[in-house]
PDB file of C-alpha atoms and ligand atoms in Angstrom:
ATOM      1  CA  MET S 187      -9.530 -15.374  17.512  1.00 76.00           C
ATOM      2  CA  PRO S 188      -7.976 -11.662  19.471  1.00 77.00           C
ATOM      3  CA  GLU S 189      -4.466 -13.528  20.130  1.00 89.00           C
ATOM      4  CA  ARG S 190      -4.107 -13.707  16.785  1.00 95.00           C
ATOM      5  CA  ALA S 191      -1.441 -11.724  13.875  1.00 97.00           C
ATOM      6  CA  ILE S 192      -2.785  -9.366  12.151  1.00 97.00           C
ATOM      7  CA  GLY S 193      -1.373 -10.241   8.051  1.00 98.00           C
ATOM      8  CA  LEU S 194      -0.416  -7.481   5.807  1.00 98.00           C
ATOM      9  CA  PHE S 195       2.089  -7.988   2.075  1.00 98.00           C
ATOM     10  CA  ASP S 196       3.175  -6.301  -0.280  1.00 98.00           C
ATOM     11  CA  SER S 197       5.662  -6.591  -3.263  1.00 98.00           C
ATOM     12  CA  GLY S 198       8.919  -5.400  -1.334  1.00 98.00           C
ATOM     13  CA  VAL S 199       8.912  -2.298   1.466  1.00 98.00           C
ATOM     14  CA  GLY S 200       7.090  -0.350   0.302  1.00 98.00           C
ATOM     15  CA  GLY S 201       3.859  -1.589   2.039  1.00 98.00           C
ATOM     16  CA  LEU S 202       5.906  -0.672   5.229  1.00 98.00           C
ATOM     17  CA  THR S 203       4.359   2.971   4.954  1.00 97.00           C
ATOM     18  CA  LEU S 204       0.780   1.027   5.809  1.00 98.00           C
ATOM     19  CA  LEU S 205       2.432  -1.142   8.732  1.00 98.00           C
ATOM     20  CA  LYS S 206       3.801   2.269  10.555  1.00 97.00           C
ATOM     21  CA  GLU S 207       0.347   3.378  10.678  1.00 97.00           C
ATOM     22  CA  VAL S 208      -0.524   0.192  11.642  1.00 97.00           C
ATOM     23  CA  ILE S 209       1.948   0.041  14.900  1.00 97.00           C
ATOM     24  CA  ARG S 210       1.126   3.600  15.237  1.00 96.00           C
ATOM     25  CA  LEU S 211      -2.503   2.645  16.012  1.00 96.00           C
ATOM     26  CA  LEU S 212      -2.179  -0.930  17.012  1.00 96.00           C
ATOM     27  CA  PRO S 213       0.563  -1.031  19.044  1.00 96.00           C
ATOM     28  CA  GLN S 214      -0.597  -4.090  20.842  1.00 96.00           C
ATOM     29  CA  GLU S 215      -1.389  -6.572  18.454  1.00 97.00           C
ATOM     30  CA  GLU S 216       0.996  -9.356  16.668  1.00 97.00           C
ATOM     31  CA  LEU S 217       1.890  -8.352  12.947  1.00 98.00           C
ATOM     32  CA  LEU S 218       3.525 -10.595  10.139  1.00 98.00           C
ATOM     33  CA  TYR S 219       3.687  -8.345   6.909  1.00 98.00           C
ATOM     34  CA  VAL S 220       5.111 -10.834   3.453  1.00 98.00           C
ATOM     35  CA  GLY S 221       7.955  -8.691   0.949  1.00 98.00           C
ATOM     36  CA  ASP S 222       7.750 -10.804  -2.252  1.00 98.00           C
ATOM     37  CA  THR S 223      10.988  -8.956  -3.002  1.00 98.00           C
ATOM     38  CA  ALA S 224      12.199 -11.501  -5.227  1.00 97.00           C
ATOM     39  CA  ARG S 225       9.090 -10.332  -7.441  1.00 97.00           C
ATOM     40  CA  VAL S 226       8.799  -7.104  -6.938  1.00 98.00           C
ATOM     41  CA  PRO S 227       7.894  -4.931  -8.805  1.00 98.00           C
ATOM     42  CA  TYR S 228       3.761  -6.190  -9.201  1.00 98.00           C
ATOM     43  CA  GLY S 229       3.458  -2.126 -10.734  1.00 98.00           C
ATOM     44  CA  THR S 230       4.689  -3.196 -14.289  1.00 98.00           C
ATOM     45  CA  LYS S 231       2.980  -7.240 -14.459  1.00 98.00           C
ATOM     46  CA  SER S 232      -0.535  -8.370 -16.251  1.00 98.00           C
ATOM     47  CA  PRO S 233      -3.224  -8.380 -13.796  1.00 98.00           C
ATOM     48  CA  GLU S 234      -3.386 -12.114 -13.842  1.00 98.00           C
ATOM     49  CA  THR S 235       0.593 -12.653 -12.340  1.00 98.00           C
ATOM     50  CA  VAL S 236      -0.343 -10.223 -10.036  1.00 98.00           C
ATOM     51  CA  ARG S 237      -3.882 -11.980  -8.532  1.00 98.00           C
ATOM     52  CA  ARG S 238      -1.376 -15.158  -8.515  1.00 97.00           C
ATOM     53  CA  TYR S 239       1.473 -13.856  -5.970  1.00 98.00           C
ATOM     54  CA  ALA S 240      -1.458 -12.098  -3.738  1.00 98.00           C
ATOM     55  CA  VAL S 241      -2.900 -15.488  -3.732  1.00 98.00           C
ATOM     56  CA  GLU S 242       0.129 -16.898  -2.860  1.00 98.00           C
ATOM     57  CA  SER S 243       1.645 -14.137  -0.116  1.00 98.00           C
ATOM     58  CA  ALA S 244      -2.413 -14.282   1.191  1.00 98.00           C
ATOM     59  CA  SER S 245      -2.323 -17.403   1.782  1.00 98.00           C
ATOM     60  CA  PHE S 246       0.963 -18.330   3.318  1.00 98.00           C
ATOM     61  CA  LEU S 247      -0.481 -15.388   5.692  1.00 98.00           C
ATOM     62  CA  VAL S 248      -3.004 -17.744   6.150  1.00 98.00           C
ATOM     63  CA  ARG S 249      -1.931 -20.966   7.120  1.00 97.00           C
ATOM     64  CA  GLN S 250       0.314 -18.956   9.982  1.00 97.00           C
ATOM     65  CA  GLY S 251      -3.142 -18.421  11.455  1.00 97.00           C
ATOM     66  CA  VAL S 252      -3.173 -14.762  10.793  1.00 97.00           C
ATOM     67  CA  LYS S 253      -7.604 -13.242  12.128  1.00 96.00           C
ATOM     68  CA  MET S 254      -7.482 -10.364   9.320  1.00 97.00           C
ATOM     69  CA  LEU S 255      -5.451  -9.970   5.666  1.00 98.00           C
ATOM     70  CA  VAL S 256      -3.977  -6.165   4.960  1.00 98.00           C
ATOM     71  CA  VAL S 257      -3.470  -5.949   1.427  1.00 98.00           C
ATOM     72  CA  ALA S 258      -0.852  -3.324   1.432  1.00 98.00           C
ATOM     73  CA  CYS S 259       0.221  -3.208  -2.375  1.00 98.00           C
ATOM     74  CA  ASN S 260      -2.187  -1.085  -4.486  1.00 98.00           C
ATOM     75  CA  THR S 261      -1.727  -3.059  -7.717  1.00 98.00           C
ATOM     76  CA  ALA S 262      -2.814  -6.243  -5.941  1.00 98.00           C
ATOM     77  CA  SER S 263      -5.836  -4.404  -4.239  1.00 98.00           C
ATOM     78  CA  ALA S 264      -6.925  -2.653  -7.917  1.00 98.00           C
ATOM     79  CA  VAL S 265      -6.287  -5.818  -8.839  1.00 98.00           C
ATOM     80  CA  ALA S 266      -6.805  -9.330  -6.678  1.00 98.00           C
ATOM     81  CA  ILE S 267      -9.266  -7.563  -3.979  1.00 98.00           C
ATOM     82  CA  ASP S 268     -12.513  -9.659  -4.950  1.00 97.00           C
ATOM     83  CA  GLU S 269     -10.318 -12.757  -5.481  1.00 98.00           C
ATOM     84  CA  LEU S 270      -9.195 -12.982  -2.320  1.00 98.00           C
ATOM     85  CA  ALA S 271     -12.417 -11.342  -0.628  1.00 98.00           C
ATOM     86  CA  SER S 272     -14.017 -14.469  -1.914  1.00 97.00           C
ATOM     87  CA  GLN S 273     -11.170 -17.110  -1.586  1.00 97.00           C
ATOM     88  CA  PHE S 274      -9.729 -16.735   2.014  1.00 97.00           C
ATOM     89  CA  LYS S 275     -13.195 -16.393   5.282  1.00 95.00           C
ATOM     90  CA  ILE S 276     -11.030 -13.856   7.873  1.00 96.00           C
ATOM     91  CA  PRO S 277     -11.111 -10.244   7.062  1.00 96.00           C
ATOM     92  CA  VAL S 278      -9.396  -8.496   3.812  1.00 98.00           C
ATOM     93  CA  ILE S 279      -9.025  -5.488   4.358  1.00 98.00           C
ATOM     94  CA  GLY S 280      -7.261  -3.017   0.333  1.00 98.00           C
ATOM     95  CA  VAL S 281      -6.238   0.354   0.172  1.00 98.00           C
ATOM     96  CA  ILE S 282      -8.069   0.870  -2.558  1.00 98.00           C
ATOM     97  CA  GLU S 283     -11.428   1.499  -0.959  1.00 98.00           C
ATOM     98  CA  PRO S 284     -10.033   3.545   2.201  1.00 98.00           C
ATOM     99  CA  GLY S 285      -8.877   5.945   0.122  1.00 98.00           C
ATOM    100  CA  SER S 286     -11.128   6.809  -2.224  1.00 98.00           C
ATOM    101  CA  ARG S 287     -13.227   7.389   0.388  1.00 98.00           C
ATOM    102  CA  ARG S 288     -11.168   9.737   1.879  1.00 98.00           C
ATOM    103  CA  ALA S 289     -11.012  11.916  -1.777  1.00 98.00           C
ATOM    104  CA  ALA S 290     -14.585  11.915  -2.079  1.00 98.00           C
ATOM    105  CA  ALA S 291     -15.000  13.438   1.256  1.00 98.00           C
ATOM    106  CA  LEU S 292     -12.332  16.095   0.836  1.00 98.00           C
ATOM    107  CA  THR S 293     -13.314  17.006  -3.008  1.00 98.00           C
ATOM    108  CA  ILE S 294     -14.620  20.553  -2.841  1.00 98.00           C
ATOM    109  CA  ASN S 295     -14.502  20.860  -6.585  1.00 98.00           C
ATOM    110  CA  ARG S 296     -15.091  16.898  -7.557  1.00 98.00           C
ATOM    111  CA  LYS S 297     -12.288  17.236  -9.503  1.00 98.00           C
ATOM    112  CA  VAL S 298     -10.031  13.950  -7.603  1.00 98.00           C
ATOM    113  CA  GLY S 299      -6.321  13.128  -9.320  1.00 98.00           C
ATOM    114  CA  VAL S 300      -4.398   9.986  -8.521  1.00 98.00           C
ATOM    115  CA  ILE S 301      -0.867   8.937  -9.356  1.00 98.00           C
ATOM    116  CA  GLY S 302      -0.306   4.972  -8.836  1.00 98.00           C
ATOM    117  CA  THR S 303       1.448   2.397 -11.046  1.00 98.00           C
ATOM    118  CA  GLU S 304       1.299   1.966 -14.909  1.00 98.00           C
ATOM    119  CA  GLY S 305      -1.083  -1.662 -13.059  1.00 98.00           C
ATOM    120  CA  THR S 306      -3.489   0.801 -10.584  1.00 98.00           C
ATOM    121  CA  VAL S 307      -3.860   2.994 -13.034  1.00 98.00           C
ATOM    122  CA  LYS S 308      -4.752   0.591 -16.054  1.00 98.00           C
ATOM    123  CA  SER S 309      -6.858  -1.251 -13.961  1.00 98.00           C
ATOM    124  CA  GLY S 310      -9.017   2.110 -13.343  1.00 98.00           C
ATOM    125  CA  ALA S 311      -9.602   0.582  -9.520  1.00 98.00           C
ATOM    126  CA  TYR S 312      -9.613   4.057  -7.679  1.00 98.00           C
ATOM    127  CA  ALA S 313     -11.652   6.140 -10.506  1.00 98.00           C
ATOM    128  CA  ARG S 314     -14.489   2.798  -9.884  1.00 98.00           C
ATOM    129  CA  ALA S 315     -14.590   3.473  -5.980  1.00 98.00           C
ATOM    130  CA  ILE S 316     -14.466   7.190  -6.225  1.00 98.00           C
ATOM    131  CA  LYS S 317     -17.164   7.136  -8.493  1.00 98.00           C
ATOM    132  CA  ARG S 318     -19.402   4.857  -6.936  1.00 98.00           C
ATOM    133  CA  GLU S 319     -18.988   7.820  -3.935  1.00 98.00           C
ATOM    134  CA  ASN S 320     -20.094   9.745  -5.831  1.00 98.00           C
ATOM    135  CA  PRO S 321     -20.676  10.018  -9.521  1.00 98.00           C
ATOM    136  CA  ALA S 322     -19.947  12.967 -10.353  1.00 98.00           C
ATOM    137  CA  ILE S 323     -16.797  13.741  -8.845  1.00 98.00           C
ATOM    138  CA  GLU S 324     -14.267  13.705 -11.581  1.00 98.00           C
ATOM    139  CA  VAL S 325     -11.086  11.529 -12.065  1.00 98.00           C
ATOM    140  CA  VAL S 326      -7.723  12.475 -13.481  1.00 98.00           C
ATOM    141  CA  SER S 327      -5.436   9.811 -12.830  1.00 98.00           C
ATOM    142  CA  THR S 328      -1.792   9.252 -14.047  1.00 98.00           C
ATOM    143  CA  ALA S 329       1.426   6.739 -13.398  1.00 98.00           C
ATOM    144  CA  CYS S 330       3.891   7.485 -12.118  1.00 98.00           C
ATOM    145  CA  PRO S 331       6.746   4.619 -12.215  1.00 97.00           C
ATOM    146  CA  LEU S 332      10.021   6.938 -11.369  1.00 98.00           C
ATOM    147  CA  PHE S 333       9.275   7.414  -8.253  1.00 98.00           C
ATOM    148  CA  VAL S 334       9.740   4.760  -6.852  1.00 98.00           C
ATOM    149  CA  PRO S 335      13.522   3.600  -6.890  1.00 98.00           C
ATOM    150  CA  LEU S 336      13.547   7.069  -6.486  1.00 98.00           C
ATOM    151  CA  ALA S 337      11.797   6.996  -2.681  1.00 98.00           C
ATOM    152  CA  GLU S 338      13.820   3.477  -2.557  1.00 98.00           C
ATOM    153  CA  GLU S 339      17.340   4.971  -3.579  1.00 97.00           C
ATOM    154  CA  GLY S 340      16.616   8.224  -0.887  1.00 97.00           C
ATOM    155  CA  TRP S 341      16.145  10.334  -3.469  1.00 98.00           C
ATOM    156  CA  ALA S 342      12.388  11.714  -2.205  1.00 97.00           C
ATOM    157  CA  ASP S 343      13.220  15.621  -1.543  1.00 95.00           C
ATOM    158  CA  HIS S 344      16.276  15.312  -4.378  1.00 97.00           C
ATOM    159  CA  GLN S 345      16.239  18.148  -7.261  1.00 98.00           C
ATOM    160  CA  ILE S 346      15.586  14.884  -9.428  1.00 98.00           C
ATOM    161  CA  ALA S 347      11.956  14.118  -7.507  1.00 98.00           C
ATOM    162  CA  TYR S 348      10.912  17.302  -7.342  1.00 98.00           C
ATOM    163  CA  ILE S 349      12.037  17.676 -11.759  1.00 98.00           C
ATOM    164  CA  ALA S 350       9.896  13.420 -11.961  1.00 98.00           C
ATOM    165  CA  ALA S 351       7.166  15.054 -10.016  1.00 98.00           C
ATOM    166  CA  GLY S 352       6.842  18.290 -11.907  1.00 98.00           C
ATOM    167  CA  GLU S 353       6.449  16.590 -15.395  1.00 98.00           C
ATOM    168  CA  TYR S 354       4.275  13.873 -14.003  1.00 98.00           C
ATOM    169  CA  LEU S 355       1.606  16.229 -12.202  1.00 98.00           C
ATOM    170  CA  ALA S 356       1.845  19.060 -14.439  1.00 98.00           C
ATOM    171  CA  PRO S 357      -1.311  17.498 -16.260  1.00 98.00           C
ATOM    172  CA  LEU S 358      -3.480  16.929 -12.887  1.00 98.00           C
ATOM    173  CA  ILE S 359      -2.874  20.695 -11.921  1.00 98.00           C
ATOM    174  CA  ASP S 360      -4.404  21.928 -15.319  1.00 98.00           C
ATOM    175  CA  ALA S 361      -7.075  19.856 -15.446  1.00 98.00           C
ATOM    176  CA  GLY S 362      -7.872  21.538 -11.628  1.00 98.00           C
ATOM    177  CA  ILE S 363      -8.415  18.734  -9.327  1.00 98.00           C
ATOM    178  CA  ASP S 364      -8.246  19.626  -5.606  1.00 98.00           C
ATOM    179  CA  THR S 365      -7.410  16.622  -3.988  1.00 98.00           C
ATOM    180  CA  LEU S 366      -4.631  13.637  -5.051  1.00 98.00           C
ATOM    181  CA  VAL S 367      -4.338  10.279  -3.957  1.00 98.00           C
ATOM    182  CA  LEU S 368      -1.521   9.099  -3.182  1.00 98.00           C
ATOM    183  CA  GLY S 369      -1.990   5.747  -4.761  1.00 98.00           C
ATOM    184  CA  CYS S 370       1.295   3.857  -4.246  1.00 98.00           C
ATOM    185  CA  THR S 371       2.294   2.595  -1.005  1.00 97.00           C
ATOM    186  CA  HIS S 372       6.086   4.120  -1.845  1.00 98.00           C
ATOM    187  CA  TYR S 373       4.847   7.705  -2.607  1.00 98.00           C
ATOM    188  CA  PRO S 374       3.920   8.591   0.984  1.00 97.00           C
ATOM    189  CA  LEU S 375       7.853   9.260   1.853  1.00 97.00           C
ATOM    190  CA  LEU S 376       7.481  11.443  -0.969  1.00 98.00           C
ATOM    191  CA  LYS S 377       4.751  14.215   0.005  1.00 98.00           C
ATOM    192  CA  LYS S 378       7.446  17.300   0.868  1.00 97.00           C
ATOM    193  CA  THR S 379       8.084  16.959  -2.819  1.00 98.00           C
ATOM    194  CA  LEU S 380       4.330  17.005  -3.804  1.00 98.00           C
ATOM    195  CA  HIS S 381       3.788  19.685  -1.683  1.00 98.00           C
ATOM    196  CA  ALA S 382       5.637  22.130  -3.065  1.00 98.00           C
ATOM    197  CA  VAL S 383       5.414  21.289  -6.324  1.00 98.00           C
ATOM    198  CA  LEU S 384       1.219  21.760  -6.012  1.00 98.00           C
ATOM    199  CA  GLY S 385       1.038  24.085  -3.712  1.00 95.00           C
ATOM    200  CA  GLU S 386      -1.118  24.786  -0.461  1.00 92.00           C
ATOM    201  CA  LYS S 387      -4.385  24.281  -2.539  1.00 94.00           C
ATOM    202  CA  ILE S 388      -4.784  20.731  -3.671  1.00 98.00           C
ATOM    203  CA  GLN S 389      -5.116  18.841  -0.573  1.00 98.00           C
ATOM    204  CA  LEU S 390      -3.050  15.213  -0.186  1.00 98.00           C
ATOM    205  CA  VAL S 391      -4.727  11.770   0.654  1.00 98.00           C
ATOM    206  CA  ASP S 392      -2.651   8.892   2.041  1.00 97.00           C
ATOM    207  CA  SER S 393      -4.288   5.943   1.692  1.00 94.00           C
ATOM    208  CA  ALA S 394      -1.896   4.486   3.854  1.00 95.00           C
ATOM    209  CA  GLU S 395      -3.145   6.299   6.724  1.00 96.00           C
ATOM    210  CA  GLU S 396      -6.914   5.826   5.677  1.00 97.00           C
ATOM    211  CA  THR S 397      -6.336   2.309   5.903  1.00 98.00           C
ATOM    212  CA  ALA S 398      -4.758   1.886   9.334  1.00 98.00           C
ATOM    213  CA  LYS S 399      -8.002   3.620  10.172  1.00 98.00           C
ATOM    214  CA  VAL S 400     -10.302   0.945   8.309  1.00 98.00           C
ATOM    215  CA  VAL S 401      -7.723  -2.118  10.027  1.00 98.00           C
ATOM    216  CA  VAL S 402      -8.904  -0.672  14.105  1.00 97.00           C
ATOM    217  CA  GLU S 403     -12.240   0.201  12.951  1.00 96.00           C
ATOM    218  CA  THR S 404     -12.423  -3.411  11.480  1.00 96.00           C
ATOM    219  CA  LEU S 405     -10.840  -5.196  14.219  1.00 94.00           C
ATOM    220  CA  LEU S 406     -13.062  -3.641  17.077  1.00 92.00           C
ATOM    221  CA  CYS S 407     -16.255  -4.325  15.208  1.00 91.00           C
ATOM    222  CA  VAL S 408     -15.430  -7.993  15.113  1.00 86.00           C
ATOM    223  CA  GLY S 409     -14.283  -7.844  19.333  1.00 83.00           C
ATOM    224  CA  ALA S 410     -10.768  -9.409  17.313  1.00 81.00           C
ATOM    225  CA  ASN S 411      -8.342  -6.505  18.801  1.00 82.00           C
ATOM    226  CA  ARG S 412      -5.591  -7.809  21.318  1.00 84.00           C
ATOM    227  CA  SER S 413      -4.506  -6.912  24.289  1.00 85.00           C
ATOM    228  CA  GLY S 414      -0.822  -7.297  25.757  1.00 85.00           C
ATOM    229  CA  LYS S 415       2.610  -6.483  24.293  1.00 90.00           C
ATOM    230  CA  GLY S 416       2.759  -6.403  20.592  1.00 95.00           C
ATOM    231  CA  SER S 417       5.573  -7.726  17.641  1.00 96.00           C
ATOM    232  CA  VAL S 418       6.677  -7.695  14.439  1.00 97.00           C
ATOM    233  CA  HIS S 419       7.876 -10.705  12.154  1.00 98.00           C
ATOM    234  CA  PHE S 420       8.789 -10.056   8.412  1.00 98.00           C
ATOM    235  CA  PHE S 421       9.054 -12.336   5.678  1.00 98.00           C
ATOM    236  CA  VAL S 422      10.746 -11.620   2.835  1.00 98.00           C
ATOM    237  CA  THR S 423      11.431 -14.339  -0.321  1.00 98.00           C
ATOM    238  CA  ASP S 424      15.030 -12.965  -2.007  1.00 98.00           C
ATOM    239  CA  VAL S 425      17.086 -12.788   1.091  1.00 97.00           C
ATOM    240  CA  PRO S 426      16.959 -10.019   3.347  1.00 97.00           C
ATOM    241  CA  ASP S 427      20.019  -7.841   3.136  1.00 97.00           C
ATOM    242  CA  ARG S 428      18.371  -4.815   0.885  1.00 97.00           C
ATOM    243  CA  PHE S 429      14.560  -5.175   2.395  1.00 98.00           C
ATOM    244  CA  LYS S 430      16.587  -4.287   6.403  1.00 98.00           C
ATOM    245  CA  ARG S 431      17.520  -1.172   4.976  1.00 97.00           C
ATOM    246  CA  VAL S 432      16.149   0.437   3.316  1.00 98.00           C
ATOM    247  CA  GLY S 433      12.992  -1.144   4.493  1.00 98.00           C
ATOM    248  CA  SER S 434      13.914   0.584   8.239  1.00 96.00           C
ATOM    249  CA  ALA S 435      14.237   3.664   6.198  1.00 93.00           C
ATOM    250  CA  PHE S 436      10.813   3.385   4.905  1.00 96.00           C
ATOM    251  CA  LEU S 437       9.677   2.351   8.635  1.00 96.00           C
ATOM    252  CA  GLY S 438      11.928   4.364  10.490  1.00 93.00           C
ATOM    253  CA  GLN S 439      13.034   2.227  13.318  1.00 93.00           C
ATOM    254  CA  ASN S 440      15.469  -1.306  12.302  1.00 94.00           C
ATOM    255  CA  LEU S 441      14.004  -4.619  10.914  1.00 95.00           C
ATOM    256  CA  GLN S 442      14.916  -7.258  13.296  1.00 89.00           C
ATOM    257  CA  SER S 443      13.637 -10.007  13.187  1.00 95.00           C
ATOM    258  CA  VAL S 444      12.859 -10.611   9.049  1.00 97.00           C
ATOM    259  CA  SER S 445      13.503 -14.263   7.376  1.00 98.00           C
ATOM    260  CA  GLN S 446      13.458 -15.511   3.657  1.00 98.00           C
ATOM    261  CA  VAL S 447      10.381 -17.652   3.292  1.00 97.00           C
ATOM    262  CA  ILE S 448       8.862 -19.753   0.002  1.00 95.00           C
ATOM    263  CA  LEU S 449       5.609 -18.599   0.063  1.00 95.00           C
ATOM    264  CA  ASN S 450       4.654 -21.308  -2.324  1.00 83.00           C
ATOM    265  CA  PRO S 451       6.729 -24.684  -1.871  1.00 77.00           C
ATOM    266  CA  HIS S 452       4.537 -26.850  -5.122  1.00 75.00           C
ATOM    267  CA  ASN S 453       6.033 -23.364  -7.557  1.00 68.00           C
ATOM    268  CA  PRO S 454       9.032 -21.919  -5.767  1.00 61.00           C
TER     269      PRO S 454
HETATM  270  N1  DGL Y1213       4.216  -1.699  -3.767  1.00 67.62           N
HETATM  271  C1  DGL Y1213       3.113  -1.293  -5.194  1.00 67.62           C
HETATM  272  C2  DGL Y1213       1.747  -0.244  -4.790  1.00 67.62           C
HETATM  273  O1  DGL Y1213       1.781   0.524  -3.973  1.00 67.62           O
HETATM  274  C3  DGL Y1213       4.466  -0.550  -5.799  1.00 67.62           C
HETATM  275  C4  DGL Y1213       5.871  -1.637  -5.618  1.00 67.62           C
HETATM  276  C5  DGL Y1213       5.738  -2.272  -6.918  1.00 67.62           C
HETATM  277  O2  DGL Y1213       5.233  -2.108  -8.066  1.00 67.62           O
HETATM  278  O3  DGL Y1213       5.272  -3.319  -7.107  1.00 67.62           O
HETATM  279  O4  DGL Y1213       1.631  -0.476  -6.117  1.00 67.62           O
END
């Protein structure tokens, strides 16, 4: 078991923000990452479609023999985590619970904001998870769809990003939140912009950081941590060029080993 790889998947490059944290905390692990670049974005698609895509990525990774599945995509975690946990016999970790737990622990005035894709916000998954931690917390959620293309364009710190953030976040600031969950893979890249718009008093919760800690805890708990030299291999469903280019900015290093694959050979 310890020698086997950890499998992570996302709709595309966004999940590399979580992969980066996992590499930082577990440099000795072998990591397999699926980016479903042929079908990105997931955030605007129906829950049924995202669930089907998530099961295909997870099944592909399980066929590679992974010891754990990490659902790096917030939209997929929001709508597919129960289905994945019931279908696969290995630990399945999503990003919603870790981010929610942290937000519930941090808030003092019990007003938490959540930002994510349309699909994540519509699912209500973060609001439910935060209220499970503490039913007295009021959750205000809003979708910020422009943040994804801005991050991929390398414009996370551009004046357009500040204008978009000002528009999206105004209702959350007005609602008096003291904590904001970054409920989308791409949003950690906008932290500087978000801090500038929100001011010092609103704390940011990075779901990717929180989830990476849970990956470590789970590995230790089941005694499946590996020693030796780690490695990362990427699988994408479209040609690798754009994934490599945009992904290296997300990961902060070149993406060396990238293969194009068909996730579901029966339904390519
Ligand atoms: N990875 C997605 C998420 O975290 C964002 C990009 C998409 O819409 O596919 O929700």
